[in-house]
Amino acid sequence: MQKTNEQIISELQELYQKLGRTPKRREYTSNYVASKRFGSWNTALKAAGLEVVTKRKDLTKAELIELVVKARKELGRVPLSKPEHFPYYRQAMVKFGTWNKFLIEAGLQPNPNAEIKYTDEYLIEKVQQMEKRLGYVPHTRNNREFPHYNLVLTRFGSWKNFIEAAGLTPRNVGKKGYKYTNEFLIHSVQEQAEELGRPPKTKEFKHYSILKTRFNSWNEFLELAGLETYQEYKKQIEED
């Protein structure tokens, strides 16, 4: 069911109250729908009575490094690639290739505490929750379904050991009649977009051949998932 203009405006206003500032495009999951419905992202913000954020200046590599080192001191930890940690993270990723390469160039260790905070209990609880949501146990052939797959192999030795430790039974991936639901496809592309920090391209989405038979176009599929197209993302990067 499509969102009404009133719903979009209400959601933007609620997000503003939650953040304490005007939300950025990527912080509103239906940003593509809002932009298309109102003509542009800024017009949608104005319709919600919110202040339009001015464009950020283009920073040099040296300036980005100086700022991330400063952010490290202020946060007391290495910043993550998200706006609340480092507002210029997109520029950094474009100029250095990846967030980790940027951190290394700045003399910082990428996510030094990442493995510490993910206990075995946390990982097990996470896969149990995912099994309930998806309706099946994630498997190794689709390890992107589980974001901490590599960490699991380090801790448990194998995916099978991990699944058994979680009290789950691995599914038979070759089982006749298994189908990917539209909800699964949408959830998968949303997770991949979160993983990449941008909307994926068609060649990057492993289930693209399946969704071609379900949706009229890739862009329509992304819109249903509340994502912008890769072209729109690139344009936004250039404007930031």
Coordinates of C-alpha atoms in Angstrom, one line a residue, residues 105-210:
E105 CA 45.2 6.5 5.8
A106 CA 44.3 8.6 8.9
G107 CA 46.4 6.4 11.1
L108 CA 43.4 4.8 12.8
Q109 CA 42.6 1.2 13.3
P110 CA 39.3 0.2 11.7
N111 CA 36.7 -0.8 14.3
P112 CA 39.2 -2.2 16.9
N113 CA 36.5 -3.2 19.3
A114 CA 34.1 -4.7 16.7
E115 CA 34.7 -8.3 17.7
I116 CA 34.7 -7.6 21.4
K117 CA 31.2 -6.3 21.6
Y118 CA 29.7 -9.2 19.6
T119 CA 29.6 -12.0 22.3
D120 CA 28.7 -15.6 21.4
E121 CA 25.4 -15.0 23.1
Y122 CA 24.7 -12.0 21.0
L123 CA 25.5 -13.8 17.8
I124 CA 23.3 -16.8 18.7
E125 CA 20.4 -14.5 19.7
K126 CA 20.9 -12.6 16.4
V127 CA 20.6 -15.7 14.2
Q128 CA 17.6 -17.0 16.2
Q129 CA 15.8 -13.6 15.6
M130 CA 16.7 -13.8 11.9
E131 CA 15.4 -17.3 11.6
K132 CA 12.0 -16.2 13.0
R133 CA 11.9 -13.2 10.7
L134 CA 12.9 -15.0 7.5
G135 CA 11.1 -18.2 8.3
Y136 CA 14.2 -20.3 7.7
V137 CA 17.8 -20.7 8.9
P138 CA 20.3 -18.6 6.9
H139 CA 22.9 -20.7 5.1
T140 CA 26.5 -20.4 4.0
R141 CA 25.6 -20.0 0.3
N142 CA 23.8 -16.8 1.2
N143 CA 26.1 -15.7 4.0
R144 CA 25.1 -12.0 3.4
E145 CA 21.9 -12.9 5.1
F146 CA 23.9 -12.9 8.3
P147 CA 26.1 -9.8 8.7
H148 CA 28.6 -11.4 11.2
Y149 CA 29.3 -14.5 9.1
N150 CA 33.1 -14.3 9.1
L151 CA 33.1 -13.6 12.9
V152 CA 31.0 -16.7 13.4
L153 CA 33.5 -18.9 11.5
T154 CA 36.3 -17.5 13.7
R155 CA 34.4 -18.2 16.9
F156 CA 32.6 -21.5 16.2
G157 CA 34.8 -23.1 13.5
S158 CA 32.0 -23.6 11.0
W159 CA 28.6 -22.4 10.2
K160 CA 27.1 -25.8 11.1
N161 CA 28.6 -25.7 14.6
F162 CA 27.2 -22.2 15.0
I163 CA 23.7 -23.2 13.9
E164 CA 23.7 -26.2 16.2
A165 CA 24.9 -24.0 19.1
A166 CA 21.9 -21.8 18.4
G167 CA 19.6 -24.9 18.6
L168 CA 18.5 -24.5 15.0
T169 CA 18.3 -27.0 12.1
P170 CA 20.0 -26.1 8.8
R171 CA 17.5 -26.0 6.0
N172 CA 17.9 -28.1 2.9
V173 CA 18.8 -25.4 0.3
G174 CA 18.0 -27.7 -2.5
K175 CA 14.5 -28.5 -1.3
K176 CA 12.0 -28.5 -4.1
G177 CA 9.5 -25.8 -3.9
Y178 CA 11.6 -23.3 -1.9
K179 CA 10.7 -19.8 -3.0
Y180 CA 12.1 -16.4 -2.3
T181 CA 9.1 -14.2 -1.2
N182 CA 8.9 -10.5 -2.3
E183 CA 9.4 -9.6 1.4
F184 CA 12.6 -11.6 1.5
L185 CA 13.9 -9.9 -1.7
I186 CA 13.0 -6.4 -0.3
H187 CA 14.6 -7.2 3.0
S188 CA 17.8 -8.5 1.3
V189 CA 18.3 -5.4 -0.8
Q190 CA 17.7 -3.2 2.3
E191 CA 20.3 -5.1 4.2
Q192 CA 22.8 -5.0 1.3
A193 CA 22.2 -1.2 0.9
E194 CA 23.0 -0.8 4.6
E195 CA 26.1 -3.0 4.2
L196 CA 27.3 -1.0 1.2
G197 CA 26.3 2.4 2.5
R198 CA 24.5 3.0 -0.8
P199 CA 21.9 1.4 -3.0
P200 CA 23.3 -1.7 -4.8
K201 CA 23.6 -1.9 -8.6
T202 CA 21.8 -4.7 -10.4
K203 CA 25.0 -6.7 -10.9
E204 CA 25.7 -6.6 -7.1
F205 CA 22.3 -8.0 -6.1
K206 CA 22.5 -11.8 -6.2
H207 CA 18.7 -12.3 -6.6
Y208 CA 18.4 -9.9 -9.5
S209 CA 17.4 -12.7 -11.9
I210 CA 14.5 -13.6 -9.6

